[in-house]
Each structure stands twice: as structure tokens, then as C-alpha cells.
XYZ file of C-alpha atoms in Angstrom:
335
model
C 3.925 38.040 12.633
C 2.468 36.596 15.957
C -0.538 35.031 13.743
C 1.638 33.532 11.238
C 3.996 31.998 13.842
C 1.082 30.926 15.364
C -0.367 29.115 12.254
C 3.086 27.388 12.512
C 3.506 26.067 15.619
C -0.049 24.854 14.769
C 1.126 23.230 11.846
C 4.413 21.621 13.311
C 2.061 20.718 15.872
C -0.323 18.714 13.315
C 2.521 17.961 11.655
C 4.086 15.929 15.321
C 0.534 14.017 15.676
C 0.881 12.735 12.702
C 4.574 11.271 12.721
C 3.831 9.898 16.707
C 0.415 8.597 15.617
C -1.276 10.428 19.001
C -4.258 11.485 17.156
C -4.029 8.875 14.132
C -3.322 6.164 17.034
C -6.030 4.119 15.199
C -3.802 3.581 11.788
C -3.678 4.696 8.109
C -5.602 6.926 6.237
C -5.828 5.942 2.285
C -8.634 5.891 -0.251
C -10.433 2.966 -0.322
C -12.014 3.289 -4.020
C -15.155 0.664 -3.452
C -16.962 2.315 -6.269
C -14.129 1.798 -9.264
C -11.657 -0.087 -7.993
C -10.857 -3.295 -10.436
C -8.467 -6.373 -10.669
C -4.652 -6.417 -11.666
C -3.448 -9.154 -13.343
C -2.558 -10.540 -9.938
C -5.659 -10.432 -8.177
C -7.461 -11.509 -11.178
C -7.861 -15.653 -10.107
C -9.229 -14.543 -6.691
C -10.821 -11.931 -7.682
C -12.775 -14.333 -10.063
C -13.550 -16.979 -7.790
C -14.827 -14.410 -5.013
C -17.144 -12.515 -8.072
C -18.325 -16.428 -9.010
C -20.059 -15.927 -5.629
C -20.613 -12.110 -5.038
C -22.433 -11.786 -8.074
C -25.659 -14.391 -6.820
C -25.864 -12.473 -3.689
C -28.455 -9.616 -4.537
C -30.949 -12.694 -5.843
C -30.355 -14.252 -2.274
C -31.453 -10.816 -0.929
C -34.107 -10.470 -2.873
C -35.723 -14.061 -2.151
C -34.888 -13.028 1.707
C -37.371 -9.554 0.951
C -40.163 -11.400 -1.007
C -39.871 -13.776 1.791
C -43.808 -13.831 2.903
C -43.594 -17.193 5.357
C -46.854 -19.782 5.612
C -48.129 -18.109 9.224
C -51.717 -18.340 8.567
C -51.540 -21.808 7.321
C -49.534 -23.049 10.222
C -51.872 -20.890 12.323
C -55.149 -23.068 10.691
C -53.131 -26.232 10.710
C -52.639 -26.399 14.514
C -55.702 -24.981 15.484
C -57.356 -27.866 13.655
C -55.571 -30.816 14.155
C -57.321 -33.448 12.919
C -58.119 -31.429 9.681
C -56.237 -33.077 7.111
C -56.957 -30.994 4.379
C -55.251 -28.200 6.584
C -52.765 -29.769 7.828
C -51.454 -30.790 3.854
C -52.156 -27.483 3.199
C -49.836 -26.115 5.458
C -47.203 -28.964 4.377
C -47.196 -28.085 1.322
C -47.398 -24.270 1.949
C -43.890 -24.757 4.005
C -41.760 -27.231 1.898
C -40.880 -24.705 -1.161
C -39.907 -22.286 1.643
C -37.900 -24.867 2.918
C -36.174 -25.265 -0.046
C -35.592 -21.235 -0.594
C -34.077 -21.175 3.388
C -32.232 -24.208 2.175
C -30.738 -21.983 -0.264
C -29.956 -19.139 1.806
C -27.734 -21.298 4.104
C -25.706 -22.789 0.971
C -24.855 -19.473 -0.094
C -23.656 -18.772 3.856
C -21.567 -22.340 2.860
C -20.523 -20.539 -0.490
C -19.458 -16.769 1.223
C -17.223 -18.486 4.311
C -15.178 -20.171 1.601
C -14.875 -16.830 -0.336
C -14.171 -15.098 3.079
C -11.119 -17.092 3.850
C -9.806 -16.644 0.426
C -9.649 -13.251 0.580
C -8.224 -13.208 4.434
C -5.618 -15.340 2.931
C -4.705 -12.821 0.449
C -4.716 -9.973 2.268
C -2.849 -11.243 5.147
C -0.398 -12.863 3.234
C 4.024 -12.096 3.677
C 5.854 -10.178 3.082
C 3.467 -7.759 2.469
C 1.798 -6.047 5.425
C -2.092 -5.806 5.479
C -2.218 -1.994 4.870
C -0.137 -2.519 1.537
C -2.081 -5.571 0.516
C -5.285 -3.121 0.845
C -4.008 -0.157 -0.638
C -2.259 -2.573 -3.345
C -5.255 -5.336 -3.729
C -7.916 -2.712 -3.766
C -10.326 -4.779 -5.607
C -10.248 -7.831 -3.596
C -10.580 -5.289 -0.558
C -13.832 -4.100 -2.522
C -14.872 -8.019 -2.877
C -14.215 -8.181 0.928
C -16.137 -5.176 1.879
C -19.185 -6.054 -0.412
C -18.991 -10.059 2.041
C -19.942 -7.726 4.674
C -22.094 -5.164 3.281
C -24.351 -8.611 1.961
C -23.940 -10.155 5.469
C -25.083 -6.625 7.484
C -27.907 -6.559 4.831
C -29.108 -9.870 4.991
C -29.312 -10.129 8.897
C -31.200 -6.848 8.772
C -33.954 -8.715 6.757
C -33.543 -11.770 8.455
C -34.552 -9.707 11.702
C -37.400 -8.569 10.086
C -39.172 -11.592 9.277
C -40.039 -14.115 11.955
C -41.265 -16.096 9.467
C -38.373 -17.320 8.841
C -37.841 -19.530 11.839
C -41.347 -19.921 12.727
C -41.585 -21.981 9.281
C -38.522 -24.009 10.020
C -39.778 -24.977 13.411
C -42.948 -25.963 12.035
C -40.873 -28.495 8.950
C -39.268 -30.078 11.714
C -42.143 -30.765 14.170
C -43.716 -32.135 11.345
C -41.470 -33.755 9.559
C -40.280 -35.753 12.835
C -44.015 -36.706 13.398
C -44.702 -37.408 9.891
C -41.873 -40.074 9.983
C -43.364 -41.769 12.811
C -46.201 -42.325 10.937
C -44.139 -43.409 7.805
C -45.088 -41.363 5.410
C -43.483 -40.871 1.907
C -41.706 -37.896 2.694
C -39.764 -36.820 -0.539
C -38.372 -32.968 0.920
C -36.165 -35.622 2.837
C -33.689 -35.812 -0.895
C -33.922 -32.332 -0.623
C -33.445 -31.437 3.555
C -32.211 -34.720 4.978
C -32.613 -34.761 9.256
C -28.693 -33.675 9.275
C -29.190 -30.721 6.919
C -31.888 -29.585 8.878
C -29.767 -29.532 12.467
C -27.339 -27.300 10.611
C -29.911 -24.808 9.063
C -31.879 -24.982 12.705
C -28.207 -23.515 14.391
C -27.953 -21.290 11.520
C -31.580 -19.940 11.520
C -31.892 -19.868 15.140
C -28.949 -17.141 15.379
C -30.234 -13.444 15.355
C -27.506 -12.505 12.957
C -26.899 -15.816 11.053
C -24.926 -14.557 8.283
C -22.168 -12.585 10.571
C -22.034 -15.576 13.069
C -20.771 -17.573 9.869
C -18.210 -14.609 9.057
C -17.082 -14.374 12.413
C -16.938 -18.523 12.962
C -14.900 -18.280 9.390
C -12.560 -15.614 10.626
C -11.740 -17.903 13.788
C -11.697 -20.758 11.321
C -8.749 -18.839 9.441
C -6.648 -17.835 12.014
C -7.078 -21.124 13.965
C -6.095 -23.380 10.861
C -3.439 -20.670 10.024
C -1.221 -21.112 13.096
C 1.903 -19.984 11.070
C 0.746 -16.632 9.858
C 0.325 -14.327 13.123
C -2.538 -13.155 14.387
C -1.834 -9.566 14.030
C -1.527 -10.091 9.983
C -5.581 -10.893 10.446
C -6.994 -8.094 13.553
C -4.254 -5.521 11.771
C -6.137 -6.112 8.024
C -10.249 -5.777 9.697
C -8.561 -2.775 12.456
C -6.965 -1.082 9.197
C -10.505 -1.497 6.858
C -12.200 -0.249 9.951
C -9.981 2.687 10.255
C -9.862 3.671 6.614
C -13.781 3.577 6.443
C -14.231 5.972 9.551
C -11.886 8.212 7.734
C -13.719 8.455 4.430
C -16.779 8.446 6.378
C -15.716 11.996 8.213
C -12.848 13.440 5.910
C -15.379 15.586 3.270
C -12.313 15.435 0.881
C -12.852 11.503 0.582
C -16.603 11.108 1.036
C -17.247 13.698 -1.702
C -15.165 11.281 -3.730
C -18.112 9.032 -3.949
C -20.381 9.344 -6.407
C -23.602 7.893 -4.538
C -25.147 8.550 -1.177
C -25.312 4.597 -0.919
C -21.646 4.348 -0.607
C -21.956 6.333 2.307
C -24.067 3.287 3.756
C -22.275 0.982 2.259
C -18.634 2.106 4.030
C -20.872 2.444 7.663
C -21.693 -1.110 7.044
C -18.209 -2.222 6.486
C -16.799 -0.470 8.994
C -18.926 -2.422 11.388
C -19.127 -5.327 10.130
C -15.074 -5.555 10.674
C -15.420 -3.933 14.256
C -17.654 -7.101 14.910
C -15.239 -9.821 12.953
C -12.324 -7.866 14.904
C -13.811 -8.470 18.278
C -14.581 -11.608 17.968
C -11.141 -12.503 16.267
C -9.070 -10.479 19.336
C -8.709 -11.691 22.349
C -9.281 -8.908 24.168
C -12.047 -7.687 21.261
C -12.489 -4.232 19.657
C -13.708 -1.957 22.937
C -10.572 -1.941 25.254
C -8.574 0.690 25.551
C -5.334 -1.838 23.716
C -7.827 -2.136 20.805
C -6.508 -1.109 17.509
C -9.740 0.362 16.475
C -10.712 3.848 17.243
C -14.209 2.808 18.699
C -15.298 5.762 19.908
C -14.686 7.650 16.565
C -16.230 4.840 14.849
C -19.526 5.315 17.177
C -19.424 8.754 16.616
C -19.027 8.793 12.879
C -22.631 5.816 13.146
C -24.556 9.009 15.636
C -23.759 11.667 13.123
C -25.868 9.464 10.105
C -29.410 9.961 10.235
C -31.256 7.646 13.495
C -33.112 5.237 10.377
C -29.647 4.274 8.200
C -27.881 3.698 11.973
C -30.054 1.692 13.741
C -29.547 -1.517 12.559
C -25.618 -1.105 12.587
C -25.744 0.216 16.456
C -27.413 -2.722 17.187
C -25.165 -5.256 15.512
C -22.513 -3.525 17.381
C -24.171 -4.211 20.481
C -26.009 -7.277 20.382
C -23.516 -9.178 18.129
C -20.363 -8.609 19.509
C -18.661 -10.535 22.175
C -16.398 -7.790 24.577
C -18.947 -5.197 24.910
C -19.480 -5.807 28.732
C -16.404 -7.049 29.251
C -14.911 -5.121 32.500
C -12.203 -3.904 30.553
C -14.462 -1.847 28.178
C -14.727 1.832 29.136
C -18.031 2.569 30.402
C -18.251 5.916 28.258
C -18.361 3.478 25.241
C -21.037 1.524 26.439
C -23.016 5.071 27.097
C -22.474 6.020 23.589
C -23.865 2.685 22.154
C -27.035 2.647 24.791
């Protein structure tokens, strides 16, 4: 008898957490179905717009990986300055990369726009942002794969200081080059203002989540109707639902690959950083609607390699880590 009233006063007691939200403080706790999950009739315009731009982003990725840079020609070219043959070798070795970065930072144009769509539809009245996710699944899919491309991308980008090595050699060159008036036909292509813009983009560590987290701001800015908790309550409740699935066996075994594993880590992060940058008093105080030290600990079970890269987004991307008002034993975790 004692063990069975036991196992009910255990119950009731699981039973009270959940109804005053002490232990699931940090919001709802639905399936998120970003393997399956397809458009209704009423997400179907959005949804179609958003795909229009989803679907070129694993070409963008790829270009990023076969990415190889003109180092050694640079390298030759300024060692030998008044080589010419060198010197146009190395021009010419940089302008089609030029062109491929150009790329890259249209598509950044291309993913803000589809960004704020989606915010708008998810944030929307009268509906509140956990029923617009658990109703709108695949535009919440569309969202998370935004920031599963962005987390990927700025991986890569990390990876290759080629990148803005290049770039600073185009526009040292290109600025001396019309000094001496040459014909310089890239210009059609990368005009001087163009190539401000991709310098601020391509000097960023994490270009493609600045963008995100510059849109986000954009949004709720321009947006001064719609409250602000409609926006931090839609990227606190993703984050929430993705540590869930992420430790609750009965949802992760729902998936059928290991990558959505990585692909829900990456999510949840990536909203953690669009959260604290959207909040004014970001993701890591105690007021935060975001479970952060769950989320942390959900990233240190993973294995070290697949982590990383999102611990360090987390830290070196976000804007109220060392704020005074974030616990210290969260900043410990993340070190």
C-alpha cells in the first residue's frame, strides 16, 4: 500500500509541475515533425515563396565547400610587384570568386526577405505563436531549415579565410586599378557600393546569422503594432520544443535520421541567438523565456565534434552573454 501511495503522491506531484509550469517554466512541449511535415491549403502561398528560396540553398553551400580561394596567386602577386604577368594572374584568379561571394551575399538578400515572411506568419493575431507552430508546422519546418542553412554556412565560412582574404585583395586592387584607369569590366558586375556591403557582410565572423538577427530586429522594429512578445514567445517556444525532442527518447526516436538530431541542435540555437538579440534583456537572464541551461546541457550531452561549432555561436555570437545579469554558472557551462 505504502509503495503505491507513494507512486501517487509522485504522480500528483508530476502531475502539479506540470499545471504550475515549475519544471516546464520554459513552455510547451509538442512534436515538431521537421522530417514530414507539409503545407495546408493555407500555408501553401508562403510556403511557396519561402521553398522558391530554400530550395537554392544546398548549391550556395556547396559553392561555399568547393570554395578553394586564389592565396598563392595573391601570395606571388605581391611579392612581385612589378610582375605584370602575376599580378593579371592573380586578377583574374580573384574576379570569378568575386562573382561566386557576390552570389553568396544575394542569397543572404534573398533568405532575410523569406525570414520576415515567415515571422509575419507565425506571429500573426489572433493566433498565439505556439498554435501558429503546432498549426503551421510546415512553415515552422521552412523556418527551422533558414537557420539550419545559416548555422551551416557560417560554419564553412569560418573555415575558409579565403574568403575575405580574396575580397580584400579585389578591393585594394580594384581601387588602385581605377587610379590608373583601367577598363575594369567586374565593375557591371561588383560596382564600389556593392562591394562596401559585401565587405560588412564578409567581414562578420558569422555573416549569415548577423543578417537573421539584423532581419529579426528589422521585423519587430517596422512591426510596432504587433507586440514584441508575439516574436521572442515564437523563437523561446521553437527553442523549447527542440530541447524537448532533443532529450524526450519518445520524440527523438520519432526521427528517422541521426541528422535530424543535428539538425534540431542547430535550430535550437540558432533561435537562442535570434532571441537574444531580439530581447532586451537577451536569452541568459534569469527573466529569459528560454531554459538556457537545459538547452546547454542537451549541446554537452552530443558528441564534442557535432557541438563545437554550435557552443561557439552561442558564445561568440550572441549579445547578453556577459551581461551582469547573466548567471555566472551559465557562463561556466559554455567556457
Amino acid at each position: 500500500f505504502f509503495f503505491f501511495f507513494k507512486h501517487f503522491l509522485n504522480q500528483m506531484g508530476n502531475l502539479l509541475k506540470v499545471l504550475t509550469c515549475t519544471e516546464l517554466e520554459q513552455g510547451p512541449n509538442f512534436f515538431l515533425d521537421f522530417e514530414n511535415a507539409q503545407p495546408t491549403e493555407g500555408e501553401r502561398e508562403v510556403w511557396n515563396q519561402v521553398n522558391s528560396v530554400l530550395q537554392d540553398s544546398e548549391s550556395i553551400l556547396t559553392g561555399l565547400q568547393a570554395y578553394k580561394g586564389a592565396g598563392q596567386e595573391i601570395r606571388d602577386a605581391i611579392q612581385n610587384p612589378n610582375d605584370f604577368m602575376l599580378q593579371e594572374r592573380a586578377w583574374n584568379s580573384v574576379c570569378p570568386l568575386v562573382i561566386k561571394l557576390k552570389k553568396f551575399y544575394s542569397f543572404s538578400l534573398r533568405l532575410e526577405e523569406a525570414l520576415q515572411c515567415l515571422l509575419e506568419c507565425l506571429t500573426c493575431p489572433p493566433l498565439t505563436p505556439t498554435q501558429h507552430l503546432e498549426r503551421e508546422q510546415a512553415l515552422a519546418k521552412q523556418f527551422a531549415e533558414i537557420l539550419h542553412f545559416t548555422l551551416r554556412f557560417d560554419e564553412l565560412k569560418m573555415r575558409i579565410p579565403a574568403v575575405q582574404n580574396d575580397f580584400s585583395y579585389y578591393r585594394r586592387t580594384i581601387s588602385r586599378n581605377r587610379i590608373n584607369n583601367m577598363n575594369l569590366d567586374i565593375e557591371n558586375e561588383v560596382n564600389n557600393e556593392m562591394a562596401n556591403r559585401m565587405s560588412l557582410f564578409y567581414a562578420e565572423a558569422t555573416p549569415m546569422l548577423k543578417t537573421l538577427s539584423n532581419a529579426t530586429t528589422n521585423f519587430v522594429t517596422e512591426n510596432k503594432t504587433l507586440p514584441l512578445e508575439n516574436t521572442t514567445d515564437c523563437l523561446s517556444t521553437m527553442a523549447s520544443v527542440c530541447k524537448v525532442m532533443l532529450e524526450t527518447p519518445e520524440y527523438s526516436s520519432r526521427f528517422s535520421s541521426d541528422d535530424t538530431l543535428l539538425f534540431c541542435m542547430r535550430v535550437m540555437v540558432g533561435v537562442i541567438i535570434l532571441y537574444d538579440h531580439v530581447h532586451p534583456n537577451g536569452a541568459f537572464n534569469k527573466s529569459s523565456k528560454i531554459d538556457m541551461k537545459g538547452c546547454i546541457k542537451v549541446l554537452k550531452d552530443q558528441p564534442a565534434d557535432n557541438v563545437e561549432g554550435l557552443l561557439n555561436a552561442l558564445k561568440f555570437t550572441t549579445k547578453h552573454l556577459n551581461d551582469e545579469s547573466t548567471p555566472k554558472n551559465i557562463r561556466t557551462m559554455l567556457q
